[in-house]
């Protein structure tokens, strides 16, 4: 164990060890924030739309690398993971051939190798995971839509998840809480999104005439 720790903390691989540690830290913070009803993804600004051109060169560069348009938190983890893995691999190969490279040179090589990896991974992940809030259509467009509680119950405490379709029929999974005068809304309940505060919606139980006739997710 001491030999492994010494290898991981060697000066020539220290940047990659720090990147790996940051993955653990960011992942832990996201888990803790979810438990208290918040989301690190929201704090990092998931409302940034990387799918459209911008006057900001940095955003355009991120948009080109993040071709799949995955949420910013996932993109950050992809970047850290690709940089860490490729960096360790570069140094391992260099050690077998002649000796470890200086950390700066290895880091430049890891960054260059990470760009195509992150670009390909973001595209693959975007196809595999369900879309969260769709900011392309605008969160305001979902107010007045009927959805189903998929993670609940919804109350005035930590938010749960509601599955709701937009006007185009695309399904989104949004954060929601029950309206102040509403009782708990159990999982599987059809709800009406009546308001929005930031990226969180306020829901009430949908009247029977508003409920869709087709089967819901729970059924």
PDB file of N, CA and C in Angstrom, residues 2 25 45 90 121 148 170 178 199:
ATOM      1  N   UNK A   2       1.957   1.235   0.791  1.00  0.00           N
ATOM      2  CA  UNK A   2       2.834   2.400   0.855  1.00  0.00           C
ATOM      3  C   UNK A   2       3.520   2.639  -0.482  1.00  0.00           C
ATOM      4  N   UNK A  25     -13.944  14.313  -4.561  1.00  0.00           N
ATOM      5  CA  UNK A  25     -14.493  15.430  -3.786  1.00  0.00           C
ATOM      6  C   UNK A  25     -15.781  15.954  -4.421  1.00  0.00           C
ATOM      7  N   UNK A  45     -24.339  25.978 -12.513  1.00  0.00           N
ATOM      8  CA  UNK A  45     -24.945  26.667 -13.633  1.00  0.00           C
ATOM      9  C   UNK A  45     -25.318  25.763 -14.774  1.00  0.00           C
ATOM     10  N   UNK A  90       0.440   7.987 -19.664  1.00  0.00           N
ATOM     11  CA  UNK A  90       1.623   8.578 -20.301  1.00  0.00           C
ATOM     12  C   UNK A  90       2.864   8.356 -19.448  1.00  0.00           C
ATOM     13  N   UNK A 121     -16.828  10.980 -25.404  1.00  0.00           N
ATOM     14  CA  UNK A 121     -17.574  10.503 -24.241  1.00  0.00           C
ATOM     15  C   UNK A 121     -18.826  11.327 -24.004  1.00  0.00           C
ATOM     16  N   UNK A 148     -45.902  13.517 -13.921  1.00  0.00           N
ATOM     17  CA  UNK A 148     -46.066  12.441 -12.938  1.00  0.00           C
ATOM     18  C   UNK A 148     -44.899  12.457 -11.965  1.00  0.00           C
ATOM     19  N   UNK A 170     -41.339  15.882 -25.984  1.00  0.00           N
ATOM     20  CA  UNK A 170     -40.087  15.449 -25.373  1.00  0.00           C
ATOM     21  C   UNK A 170     -40.242  15.419 -23.862  1.00  0.00           C
ATOM     22  N   UNK A 178     -44.118  20.514  -3.560  1.00  0.00           N
ATOM     23  CA  UNK A 178     -45.562  20.727  -3.485  1.00  0.00           C
ATOM     24  C   UNK A 178     -45.851  22.179  -3.128  1.00  0.00           C
ATOM     25  N   UNK A 199     -34.783  26.777 -10.964  1.00  0.00           N
ATOM     26  CA  UNK A 199     -34.928  25.525 -11.718  1.00  0.00           C
ATOM     27  C   UNK A 199     -35.879  24.557 -11.025  1.00  0.00           C
TER      28      UNK A 199
END
